[in-house]
Short mmCIF file of C-alpha atoms and ligand atoms in Angstrom, two decimals:
data_model
loop_
_atom_site.label_atom_id
_atom_site.label_comp_id
_atom_site.label_asym_id
_atom_site.label_seq_id
_atom_site.Cartn_x
_atom_site.Cartn_y
_atom_site.Cartn_z
CA UNK A 1 236.91 -8.38 -84.03
CA UNK A 2 234.75 -11.50 -84.11
CA UNK A 3 237.14 -13.18 -81.64
CA UNK A 4 237.11 -10.14 -79.36
CA UNK A 5 233.31 -10.01 -79.60
CA UNK A 6 233.01 -13.72 -78.88
CA UNK A 7 235.24 -13.28 -75.81
CA UNK A 8 233.22 -10.30 -74.60
CA UNK A 9 229.98 -12.23 -75.18
CA UNK A 10 231.35 -15.09 -73.17
CA UNK A 11 232.43 -12.80 -70.39
CA UNK A 12 228.94 -11.20 -70.26
CA UNK A 13 227.34 -14.64 -70.37
CA UNK A 14 229.64 -15.82 -67.57
CA UNK A 15 228.73 -12.75 -65.52
CA UNK A 16 225.01 -13.33 -66.06
CA UNK A 17 225.36 -17.01 -65.07
CA UNK A 18 227.31 -16.00 -62.02
CA UNK A 19 224.62 -13.52 -61.00
CA UNK A 20 221.88 -16.10 -61.57
CA UNK A 21 223.69 -18.68 -59.48
CA UNK A 22 224.32 -16.07 -56.80
CA UNK A 23 220.66 -14.98 -56.79
CA UNK A 24 219.42 -18.54 -56.55
CA UNK A 25 221.83 -19.26 -53.71
CA UNK A 26 220.34 -16.41 -51.65
CA UNK A 27 218.06 -17.59 -48.84
CA UNK A 28 215.61 -14.73 -49.48
CA UNK A 29 213.11 -14.13 -52.24
CA UNK A 30 214.33 -11.75 -54.94
CA UNK A 31 212.16 -10.49 -57.79
CA UNK A 32 212.37 -7.87 -60.49
CA UNK A 33 209.02 -6.39 -61.45
CA UNK A 34 207.91 -4.43 -64.48
CA UNK A 35 206.02 -1.16 -64.26
CA UNK A 36 202.70 -2.98 -63.87
CA UNK A 37 204.03 -5.03 -60.94
CA UNK A 38 204.39 -8.25 -62.89
CA UNK A 39 207.32 -10.59 -62.20
CA UNK A 40 210.07 -10.29 -64.85
CA UNK A 41 212.59 -12.33 -63.03
CA UNK A 42 212.62 -14.24 -59.75
CA UNK A 43 215.13 -16.42 -57.85
CA UNK A 44 214.73 -19.84 -56.33
CA UNK A 45 213.99 -18.27 -52.95
CA UNK A 46 211.12 -16.34 -54.44
CA UNK A 47 209.66 -19.55 -55.91
CA UNK A 48 209.97 -21.35 -52.62
CA UNK A 49 208.34 -18.59 -50.59
CA UNK A 50 205.56 -18.22 -53.16
CA UNK A 51 205.04 -21.99 -53.03
CA UNK A 52 205.61 -22.64 -56.75
CA UNK A 53 207.88 -25.32 -58.29
CA UNK A 54 210.34 -23.08 -60.12
CA UNK A 55 211.12 -19.38 -60.67
CA UNK A 56 209.66 -19.78 -64.22
CA UNK A 57 206.19 -20.21 -62.71
CA UNK A 58 206.46 -16.68 -61.38
CA UNK A 59 207.15 -14.99 -64.67
CA UNK A 60 204.59 -12.52 -65.97
CA UNK A 61 202.34 -12.84 -62.92
CA UNK A 62 201.30 -10.07 -60.62
CA UNK A 63 203.61 -9.96 -57.56
CA UNK A 64 200.78 -9.54 -55.10
CA UNK A 65 198.77 -12.36 -56.61
CA UNK A 66 201.53 -14.88 -56.84
CA UNK A 67 203.63 -14.14 -53.80
CA UNK A 68 201.23 -12.75 -51.25
CA UNK A 69 198.13 -14.43 -52.74
CA UNK A 70 196.06 -11.84 -51.00
CA UNK A 71 193.79 -11.09 -53.94
CA UNK A 72 192.79 -7.65 -55.12
CA UNK A 73 191.87 -4.92 -52.66
CA UNK A 74 194.20 -6.01 -49.90
CA UNK A 75 195.99 -3.27 -47.93
CA UNK A 76 199.50 -4.09 -49.22
CA UNK A 77 198.53 -3.60 -52.87
CA UNK A 78 197.52 -0.01 -52.95
CA UNK A 79 199.88 1.62 -50.52
CA UNK A 80 202.29 -1.14 -49.57
CA UNK A 81 206.05 -0.98 -50.12
CA UNK A 82 205.74 -2.49 -53.66
CA UNK A 83 203.27 0.14 -54.79
CA UNK A 84 205.50 2.78 -53.24
CA UNK A 85 208.56 1.58 -55.20
CA UNK A 86 206.56 1.09 -58.42
CA UNK A 87 205.44 4.65 -58.26
CA UNK A 88 209.09 5.68 -58.13
CA UNK A 89 208.73 7.18 -54.66
CA UNK A 90 211.92 5.51 -53.32
CA UNK A 91 212.57 2.36 -51.34
CA UNK A 92 210.06 1.12 -48.79
CA UNK A 93 209.67 -1.68 -46.37
CA UNK A 94 206.71 -3.37 -44.76
CA UNK A 95 205.49 -6.52 -42.99
CA UNK A 96 202.74 -8.02 -45.14
CA UNK A 97 200.51 -10.90 -44.26
CA UNK A 98 198.92 -13.09 -46.92
CA UNK A 99 195.29 -13.63 -46.21
CA UNK A 100 195.04 -17.00 -47.90
CA UNK A 101 198.35 -18.65 -46.89
CA UNK A 102 198.80 -17.27 -43.46
CA UNK A 103 202.47 -16.37 -44.07
CA UNK A 104 204.05 -13.15 -42.96
CA UNK A 105 206.57 -11.56 -45.27
CA UNK A 106 209.12 -8.89 -44.61
CA UNK A 107 209.16 -7.02 -47.93
CA UNK A 108 211.69 -4.47 -49.13
CA UNK A 109 211.01 -2.79 -52.50
CA UNK A 110 213.12 -0.29 -54.41
CA UNK A 111 212.44 1.44 -57.74
CA UNK A 112 214.39 -0.10 -60.63
CA UNK A 113 216.54 2.47 -62.52
CA UNK A 114 214.84 1.53 -65.74
CA UNK A 115 211.23 1.35 -64.45
CA UNK A 116 209.52 -1.21 -62.33
CA UNK A 117 210.93 -2.33 -59.00
CA UNK A 118 213.37 -4.72 -57.32
CA UNK A 119 211.78 -6.57 -54.41
CA UNK A 120 213.39 -8.77 -51.74
CA UNK A 121 211.19 -10.64 -49.36
CA UNK A 122 211.62 -13.05 -46.58
CA UNK A 123 209.26 -15.42 -44.75
CA UNK A 124 209.25 -14.11 -41.14
CA UNK A 125 206.12 -15.99 -40.04
CA UNK A 126 207.99 -17.79 -37.24
CA UNK A 127 209.60 -14.66 -35.82
CA UNK A 128 206.35 -12.78 -36.16
CA UNK A 129 204.40 -15.37 -34.23
CA UNK A 130 207.04 -15.44 -31.58
CA UNK A 131 206.95 -11.68 -31.28
CA UNK A 132 203.15 -11.79 -31.06
CA UNK A 133 203.24 -14.43 -28.41
CA UNK A 134 205.70 -12.33 -26.43
CA UNK A 135 203.47 -9.30 -26.88
CA UNK A 136 200.44 -11.30 -25.70
CA UNK A 137 202.27 -12.53 -22.68
CA UNK A 138 203.40 -9.03 -21.90
CA UNK A 139 199.81 -7.81 -22.20
CA UNK A 140 198.69 -10.58 -19.85
CA UNK A 141 201.34 -9.54 -17.34
CA UNK A 142 200.34 -5.96 -17.47
CA UNK A 143 196.68 -6.89 -17.02
CA UNK A 144 197.72 -8.93 -14.02
CA UNK A 145 199.63 -6.09 -12.50
CA UNK A 146 196.86 -3.63 -13.34
CA UNK A 147 194.16 -5.67 -11.67
CA UNK A 148 196.20 -6.53 -8.56
CA UNK A 149 194.79 -5.32 -5.29
CA UNK A 150 198.28 -4.41 -4.11
CA UNK A 151 199.95 -1.22 -5.29
CA UNK A 152 202.76 -2.14 -7.63
CA UNK A 153 205.25 0.34 -9.05
CA UNK A 154 208.81 0.81 -10.20
CA UNK A 155 211.12 3.71 -9.52
CA UNK A 156 214.37 4.75 -11.18
CA UNK A 157 217.74 5.17 -9.51
CA UNK A 158 216.59 8.54 -8.13
CA UNK A 159 213.41 7.08 -6.67
CA UNK A 160 211.12 8.69 -9.19
CA UNK A 161 208.13 6.71 -10.45
CA UNK A 162 208.65 4.99 -13.75
CA UNK A 163 205.58 2.69 -13.85
CA UNK A 164 202.57 2.53 -11.56
CA UNK A 165 199.55 0.27 -11.47
CA UNK A 166 195.89 1.06 -11.01
CA UNK A 167 195.84 0.19 -7.31
CA UNK A 168 198.44 2.91 -6.66
CA UNK A 169 196.35 5.48 -8.53
CA UNK A 170 193.38 4.54 -6.40
CA UNK A 171 195.33 4.58 -3.13
CA UNK A 172 196.91 7.94 -3.83
CA UNK A 173 193.96 9.50 -5.69
CA UNK A 174 196.29 10.63 -8.48
CA UNK A 175 196.40 9.62 -12.10
CA UNK A 176 199.54 7.93 -13.48
CA UNK A 177 200.36 10.91 -15.69
CA UNK A 178 200.69 12.95 -12.52
CA UNK A 179 202.69 10.27 -10.69
CA UNK A 180 205.28 9.20 -13.30
CA UNK A 181 208.51 11.16 -13.05
CA UNK A 182 207.71 12.56 -9.55
CA UNK A 183 209.70 11.52 -6.50
CA UNK A 184 208.05 8.64 -4.64
CA UNK A 185 209.02 10.33 -1.39
CA UNK A 186 206.42 13.05 -2.10
CA UNK A 187 203.70 10.57 -1.15
CA UNK A 188 205.25 9.55 2.12
CA UNK A 189 204.13 10.43 5.60
CA UNK A 190 206.82 12.58 7.26
CA UNK A 191 207.74 9.92 9.76
CA UNK A 192 208.24 7.27 7.05
CA UNK A 193 210.71 9.38 5.07
CA UNK A 194 213.83 8.52 7.02
CA UNK A 195 213.27 4.74 7.17
CA UNK A 196 212.13 4.65 3.54
CA UNK A 197 215.31 6.42 2.42
CA UNK A 198 217.30 3.69 4.19
CA UNK A 199 215.18 0.98 2.57
CA UNK A 200 215.67 2.53 -0.84
CA UNK A 201 219.45 2.85 -0.38
CA UNK A 202 219.73 -0.80 0.64
CA UNK A 203 217.55 -1.87 -2.30
CA UNK A 204 219.80 0.09 -4.67
CA UNK A 205 222.65 -1.77 -3.03
CA UNK A 206 221.16 -4.91 -4.57
CA UNK A 207 219.20 -6.61 -1.82
CA UNK A 208 215.47 -7.11 -1.36
CA UNK A 209 213.98 -5.04 1.47
CA UNK A 210 210.83 -4.97 3.61
CA UNK A 211 209.39 -1.97 5.37
CA UNK A 212 206.25 -0.52 6.89
CA UNK A 213 204.28 2.50 5.71
CA UNK A 214 201.53 4.64 7.11
CA UNK A 215 198.90 6.59 5.26
CA UNK A 216 195.46 8.02 5.90
CA UNK A 217 192.56 5.91 4.67
CA UNK A 218 189.45 7.21 2.90
CA UNK A 219 187.72 7.71 6.31
CA UNK A 220 190.69 9.66 7.63
CA UNK A 221 191.74 6.86 9.95
CA UNK A 222 195.34 5.84 9.75
CA UNK A 223 196.12 2.70 7.74
CA UNK A 224 199.23 0.63 7.70
CA UNK A 225 200.90 -1.08 4.76
CA UNK A 226 203.82 -3.42 4.21
CA UNK A 227 206.24 -2.69 1.40
CA UNK A 228 208.54 -5.10 -0.36
CA UNK A 229 211.20 -3.57 -2.60
CA UNK A 230 213.38 -5.51 -5.02
CA UNK A 231 216.28 -4.11 -7.05
CA UNK A 232 215.90 -4.05 -10.84
CA UNK A 233 219.08 -5.16 -12.58
CA UNK A 234 220.10 -4.15 -16.04
CA UNK A 235 223.39 -5.46 -17.37
CA UNK A 236 224.55 -6.21 -13.88
CA UNK A 237 223.80 -2.82 -12.41
CA UNK A 238 220.89 -1.78 -10.28
CA UNK A 239 218.90 0.79 -12.26
CA UNK A 240 215.86 1.07 -10.02
CA UNK A 241 213.48 -0.77 -7.80
CA UNK A 242 210.19 -2.68 -8.05
CA UNK A 243 207.89 -2.23 -5.04
CA UNK A 244 204.74 -4.02 -3.91
CA UNK A 245 202.71 -2.30 -1.24
CA UNK A 246 199.94 -4.17 0.59
CA UNK A 247 197.42 -2.78 3.05
CA UNK A 248 197.76 -4.85 6.21
CA UNK A 249 195.56 -2.73 8.52
CA UNK A 250 192.78 -5.34 8.75
CA UNK A 251 195.23 -8.24 9.36
CA UNK A 252 196.81 -6.19 12.14
CA UNK A 253 193.45 -5.53 13.75
CA UNK A 254 192.55 -9.15 13.64
CA UNK A 255 195.89 -9.91 15.29
CA UNK A 256 195.20 -7.29 18.00
CA UNK A 257 191.78 -8.84 18.66
CA UNK A 258 193.33 -12.23 19.12
CA UNK A 259 195.88 -10.83 21.53
CA UNK A 260 193.06 -9.07 23.34
CA UNK A 261 191.10 -12.33 23.72
CA UNK A 262 194.18 -14.08 25.08
CA UNK A 263 194.76 -11.27 27.49
CA UNK A 264 191.18 -11.35 28.62
CA UNK A 265 191.29 -15.04 29.31
CA UNK A 266 194.38 -14.48 31.37
CA UNK A 267 192.72 -11.64 33.30
CA UNK A 268 189.74 -13.88 34.01
CA UNK A 269 192.00 -16.57 35.47
CA UNK A 270 193.82 -14.00 37.57
CA UNK A 271 190.60 -12.52 38.93
CA UNK A 272 189.12 -15.88 39.89
CA UNK A 273 192.44 -16.86 41.54
CA UNK A 274 192.45 -13.69 43.60
CA UNK A 275 188.75 -14.09 44.43
CA UNK A 276 189.31 -17.61 45.71
CA UNK A 277 192.18 -16.38 47.89
CA UNK A 278 189.89 -13.72 49.37
CA UNK A 279 187.13 -16.18 50.26
CA UNK A 280 188.93 -17.72 53.24
CA UNK A 281 189.96 -14.53 55.07
CA UNK A 282 186.51 -13.09 54.43
CA UNK A 283 184.84 -16.20 55.90
CA UNK A 284 187.10 -15.77 58.93
CA UNK A 285 186.17 -12.09 59.37
CA UNK A 286 182.47 -12.92 59.08
CA UNK A 287 182.76 -15.74 61.57
CA UNK A 288 184.69 -13.70 64.15
CA UNK A 289 182.25 -10.75 63.76
CA UNK A 290 179.45 -13.16 64.44
CA UNK A 291 181.21 -14.42 67.60
CA UNK A 292 181.55 -10.79 68.74
CA UNK A 293 177.87 -10.19 68.08
CA UNK A 294 176.99 -13.27 70.07
CA UNK A 295 178.94 -12.02 73.07
CA UNK A 296 176.60 -10.21 75.56
CA UNK A 297 179.48 -8.01 76.91
CA UNK A 298 179.87 -6.44 73.54
CA UNK A 299 177.29 -3.71 73.51
CA UNK A 300 176.56 -0.12 72.55
CA UNK A 301 179.09 1.45 70.14
CA UNK A 302 181.19 -1.72 70.09
CA UNK A 303 178.26 -3.86 69.00
CA UNK A 304 177.50 -1.32 66.28
CA UNK A 305 181.14 -1.62 65.04
CA UNK A 306 180.97 -5.42 65.11
CA UNK A 307 177.78 -5.27 63.13
CA UNK A 308 179.37 -3.02 60.51
CA UNK A 309 182.35 -5.38 60.29
CA UNK A 310 179.95 -8.28 59.82
CA UNK A 311 177.86 -6.51 57.14
CA UNK A 312 180.79 -5.19 55.19
CA UNK A 313 182.54 -8.59 55.25
CA UNK A 314 179.29 -10.15 53.93
CA UNK A 315 179.14 -7.52 51.24
CA UNK A 316 182.74 -8.19 50.30
CA UNK A 317 181.99 -11.93 50.16
CA UNK A 318 179.07 -11.24 47.87
CA UNK A 319 181.24 -9.13 45.57
CA UNK A 320 183.78 -11.95 45.53
CA UNK A 321 181.20 -14.52 44.59
CA UNK A 322 179.87 -12.12 42.00
CA UNK A 323 183.34 -11.77 40.61
CA UNK A 324 183.75 -15.50 40.50
CA UNK A 325 180.53 -15.89 38.57
CA UNK A 326 181.63 -13.07 36.35
CA UNK A 327 185.14 -14.43 35.74
CA UNK A 328 184.06 -18.02 35.35
CA UNK A 329 184.54 -19.24 31.85
CA UNK A 330 181.02 -19.94 30.86
CA UNK A 331 179.70 -20.33 27.41
CA UNK A 332 177.55 -17.49 26.29
CA UNK A 333 174.11 -18.71 27.09
CA UNK A 334 170.97 -16.86 26.31
CA UNK A 335 167.82 -17.04 28.29
CA UNK A 336 164.83 -14.80 28.98
CA UNK A 337 166.36 -11.68 30.43
CA UNK A 338 164.96 -8.77 32.32
CA UNK A 339 167.28 -5.84 31.61
CA UNK A 340 165.96 -3.93 34.66
CA UNK A 341 167.10 -6.86 36.79
CA UNK A 342 170.49 -7.01 35.05
CA UNK A 343 170.97 -3.31 35.58
CA UNK A 344 170.03 -3.47 39.29
CA UNK A 345 172.33 -6.42 39.92
CA UNK A 346 175.22 -4.68 38.25
CA UNK A 347 174.57 -1.47 40.17
CA UNK A 348 174.74 -3.45 43.45
CA UNK A 349 178.37 -4.20 42.64
CA UNK A 350 179.20 -0.52 42.36
CA UNK A 351 176.64 1.22 44.65
CA UNK A 352 178.97 1.45 47.62
CA UNK A 353 181.92 2.75 45.59
CA UNK A 354 179.69 5.34 43.96
CA UNK A 355 178.45 6.55 47.33
CA UNK A 356 182.00 6.72 48.64
CA UNK A 357 183.06 8.79 45.69
CA UNK A 358 180.17 11.20 46.52
CA UNK A 359 178.49 10.66 43.21
CA UNK A 360 174.73 11.07 43.08
CA UNK A 361 172.77 8.21 41.55
CA UNK A 362 169.64 8.79 39.59
CA UNK A 363 167.95 5.58 38.50
CA UNK A 364 164.70 5.41 36.55
CA UNK A 365 163.68 2.01 35.27
CA UNK A 366 160.82 1.47 32.77
CA UNK A 367 158.35 -0.65 34.72
CA UNK A 368 156.83 -2.09 31.54
CA UNK A 369 160.12 -3.16 30.03
CA UNK A 370 159.50 -6.33 28.01
CA UNK A 371 161.74 -9.38 28.50
CA UNK A 372 164.28 -10.17 25.87
CA UNK A 373 166.45 -13.09 24.88
CA UNK A 374 170.00 -12.48 26.09
CA UNK A 375 172.98 -13.63 28.11
CA UNK A 376 172.58 -11.74 31.48
CA UNK A 377 176.27 -12.29 32.40
CA UNK A 378 177.51 -10.79 29.20
CA UNK A 379 175.15 -7.83 29.55
CA UNK A 380 176.28 -7.40 33.13
CA UNK A 381 179.84 -7.11 31.84
CA UNK A 382 178.73 -4.42 29.40
CA UNK A 383 176.88 -2.38 32.02
CA UNK A 384 179.61 -2.80 34.62
CA UNK A 385 182.12 -1.28 32.23
CA UNK A 386 179.82 1.64 31.34
CA UNK A 387 179.13 2.39 35.02
CA UNK A 388 182.83 2.18 36.02
CA UNK A 389 183.82 4.30 33.06
CA UNK A 390 181.33 6.92 34.29
CA UNK A 391 182.80 6.68 37.76
CA UNK A 392 186.32 7.04 36.43
CA UNK A 393 185.23 10.06 34.41
CA UNK A 394 183.92 11.71 37.59
CA UNK A 395 186.87 10.77 39.77
CA UNK A 396 188.81 13.99 39.30
CA UNK A 397 185.89 16.18 38.13
CA UNK A 398 185.14 19.45 39.89
CA UNK A 399 181.74 20.09 38.29
CA UNK A 400 178.43 18.41 39.08
CA UNK A 401 178.79 14.72 40.03
CA UNK A 402 175.95 12.47 39.05
CA UNK A 403 175.33 9.29 37.13
CA UNK A 404 171.90 8.71 35.60
CA UNK A 405 170.69 5.21 34.63
CA UNK A 406 167.64 4.69 32.50
CA UNK A 407 165.84 1.81 30.82
CA UNK A 408 163.15 2.39 28.24
CA UNK A 409 161.50 0.73 25.31
CA UNK A 410 160.08 2.04 22.02
CA UNK A 411 158.78 -0.16 19.27
CA UNK A 412 161.10 -3.14 18.83
CA UNK A 413 164.00 -1.60 20.76
CA UNK A 414 165.01 -1.75 24.37
CA UNK A 415 167.50 0.82 25.59
CA UNK A 416 169.68 1.25 28.62
CA UNK A 417 171.48 4.50 28.98
CA UNK A 418 174.32 5.37 31.30
CA UNK A 419 174.91 9.08 31.56
CA UNK A 420 177.38 11.05 33.64
CA UNK A 421 178.06 14.69 34.34
CA UNK A 422 181.82 14.36 33.79
CA UNK A 423 184.27 15.98 31.43
CA UNK A 424 182.85 14.25 28.34
CA UNK A 425 184.76 13.18 25.21
CA UNK A 426 186.14 15.36 22.43
CA UNK A 427 184.85 14.92 18.89
CA UNK A 428 188.22 13.55 17.73
CA UNK A 429 188.21 10.75 20.31
CA UNK A 430 184.51 9.96 20.00
CA UNK A 431 185.00 7.40 17.23
CA UNK A 432 188.08 5.93 18.91
CA UNK A 433 186.70 4.97 22.33
CA UNK A 434 185.43 1.68 20.91
CA UNK A 435 188.82 0.73 19.46
CA UNK A 436 190.62 -2.02 21.30
CA UNK A 437 193.40 -0.72 23.57
CA UNK A 438 192.27 2.88 23.30
CA UNK A 439 192.53 4.24 26.77
CA UNK A 440 193.25 7.60 28.39
CA UNK A 441 193.78 5.96 31.81
CA UNK A 442 197.20 5.36 33.29
CA UNK A 443 198.76 1.89 32.99
CA UNK A 444 197.23 -0.46 35.52
CA UNK A 445 193.94 1.44 35.59
CA UNK A 446 192.69 1.12 32.05
CA UNK A 447 193.11 -1.61 29.47
CA UNK A 448 191.16 0.08 26.72
CA UNK A 449 189.31 -3.14 26.17
CA UNK A 450 186.06 -2.41 28.00
CA UNK A 451 184.19 -0.64 25.27
CA UNK A 452 185.51 -2.74 22.44
CA UNK A 453 184.39 -5.92 24.18
CA UNK A 454 181.07 -4.34 25.15
CA UNK A 455 180.53 -3.30 21.57
CA UNK A 456 181.23 -6.93 20.45
CA UNK A 457 178.81 -8.35 22.98
CA UNK A 458 175.98 -6.02 22.11
CA UNK A 459 176.47 -6.57 18.41
CA UNK A 460 176.27 -10.31 18.92
CA UNK A 461 172.91 -9.72 20.52
CA UNK A 462 171.78 -7.85 17.41
CA UNK A 463 172.03 -4.48 19.13
CA UNK A 464 174.43 -1.57 19.20
CA UNK A 465 176.12 0.89 21.57
CA UNK A 466 176.27 4.53 20.69
CA UNK A 467 177.84 7.46 22.47
CA UNK A 468 176.83 11.07 22.68
CA UNK A 469 179.18 13.54 24.25
CA UNK A 470 180.75 16.94 24.08
CA UNK A 471 183.65 18.25 26.08
CA UNK A 472 182.46 19.57 29.47
CA UNK A 473 178.97 18.24 28.99
CA UNK A 474 179.29 14.72 30.25
CA UNK A 475 178.88 11.54 28.27
CA UNK A 476 175.94 9.29 27.54
CA UNK A 477 176.38 5.67 26.35
CA UNK A 478 173.22 4.04 25.07
CA UNK A 479 172.87 0.30 24.64
CA UNK A 480 170.10 -0.55 22.21
CA UNK A 481 168.86 -4.12 22.09
CA UNK A 482 166.16 -5.69 19.98
CA UNK A 483 163.11 -6.94 21.79
CA UNK A 484 163.17 -10.69 21.21
CA UNK A 485 160.13 -12.59 22.52
CA UNK A 486 161.69 -15.30 24.77
CA UNK A 487 158.79 -17.63 23.94
CA UNK A 488 159.79 -17.64 20.28
CA UNK A 489 163.32 -18.76 21.29
CA UNK A 490 162.36 -21.50 23.76
CA UNK A 491 162.72 -25.08 22.60
CA UNK A 492 159.24 -26.25 21.60
CA UNK A 493 157.30 -28.66 23.70
CA UNK A 494 154.89 -31.12 22.12
CA UNK A 495 151.57 -29.35 21.64
CA UNK A 496 149.48 -32.29 22.79
CA UNK A 497 150.22 -33.55 26.33
CA UNK A 498 151.51 -37.13 26.30
CA UNK A 499 152.34 -37.04 22.62
CA UNK A 500 156.10 -37.21 23.34
N1 ADP B 1 181.87 8.17 30.50
C1 ADP B 1 183.04 8.53 29.92
N2 ADP B 1 183.45 9.80 29.95
C2 ADP B 1 184.64 10.16 29.40
N3 ADP B 1 185.45 9.32 28.70
C3 ADP B 1 185.07 8.05 28.62
C4 ADP B 1 183.87 7.56 29.21
N4 ADP B 1 183.77 6.24 28.95
C5 ADP B 1 184.90 5.94 28.22
N5 ADP B 1 185.67 6.98 28.03
C6 ADP B 1 186.93 7.00 27.30
O1 ADP B 1 187.06 5.84 26.53
C7 ADP B 1 188.26 5.14 26.87
C8 ADP B 1 188.06 3.63 26.61
O2 ADP B 1 187.17 3.09 27.54
P1 ADP B 1 187.23 1.50 27.76
O3 ADP B 1 187.20 0.84 26.47
O4 ADP B 1 186.20 1.15 28.76
O5 ADP B 1 188.69 1.27 28.37
P2 ADP B 1 189.30 1.72 29.74
O6 ADP B 1 188.16 2.01 30.67
O7 ADP B 1 190.09 0.53 30.19
O8 ADP B 1 190.15 2.89 29.47
C9 ADP B 1 188.56 5.54 28.25
O9 ADP B 1 189.92 5.42 28.55
C10 ADP B 1 188.10 7.01 28.23
O10 ADP B 1 189.10 7.82 27.69
MG1 MG B 2 186.47 0.79 30.89
#
């Protein structure tokens, strides 16, 4: 019996040694706790993680104190996984951070069948920090996307929103809860649907796409956006698309204005070329009319005809020279300007045509109009356009046919108004007439540039142009200019004669 007992004892001792060796070889901390949470046994890993020399140093000490070193009152102690297991409520797991050592432990605790608990724990500080850094970087990314001025969103394989940023919420006026899960096509303008479907199909085919979108802006005016869509790959398959939408309306307008300026310069050159060509024949007509007038045999009705030829040719020459002045590329140059004079000069260019078109002219100029500081050539361009626009409006008009021109001043404002009795402008078009290239005239007759350039010129002078009109009631364009005392703008002379 003694031999058998001795063998059994040896076997048990062997088994215990084997377990101890195995426990110490484990790369994680392992501890058995008594009912009060004190360490009854710990392996080498536990000592290493706790930062003590050997497992013996752990014995009898409170697990929280020795391993986590977080002192009393820390969150893990009362309701952490260890407390959970000690209370016999089953196994529990938690990530605990020690306040004093800065380590993060992944702790798994289970109730021990004979009271107390078995705890394994691992130092996961490195993983934890990595995860935190990833989370931070993700947060930064999402802030970036959130604060972007462009609308950024993703859709799934059926083109339903999966994520949207703030800019898209603002642009659509809908919150993300309303957007996510709904088909992106719901937001599209009818005419964009077909092309967008193609864009989406190609994106899902795996290639990046560009497209153009249209949508109404806050003021109701149409805006234009560019869209870039990229496929989202997951395990080699396209599962959706990422899209960036940028409002390019203003860039487009700028582009149009540049084109307009180019075009204008070209027109200027054309006009001056034509005017030069006309000079010679006109000089010849004038000269031959003069010869006729100097011939005594030409009399009566014939003389009257020659005189008309002479006068009209002179008038044509004047118009040509006026055109040349007008088309000549001159720097905007301001000087003391009398708006009454500018208006009369401009009217001279059109008076004949107006009479021929059987339009009545009603001119009333303010005799006390103060001078202002302006570029007369530029203002002439503005008025010429307003007057010809009025003429055009009356061209095919059956109602009353008159154009009324007024100048006036009130306070610090000078005004010139050009009013006609024509068909007027509908409310819808009223805010469009100043847009570049907006014209209702046939190709060759209108460029749609007149009012937009006029608006620019008047603005540069610190004034504005406004329009009042209703269909069937004619139109009135009013140019309002600030009164600028020319004396205040003149270069100063030395106050004392001879002081220069
Ligand atoms: N007096 C007016 N009466 C009616 N419509 C006008 C009048 N003046 C301008 N418009 C409208 O505004 C448009 C733009 O005018 P404008 O910029 O001068 O270009 P364009 O004369 O080359 O068409 C015109 O085509 C016309 O439809
Ligand atoms: Mg015009």
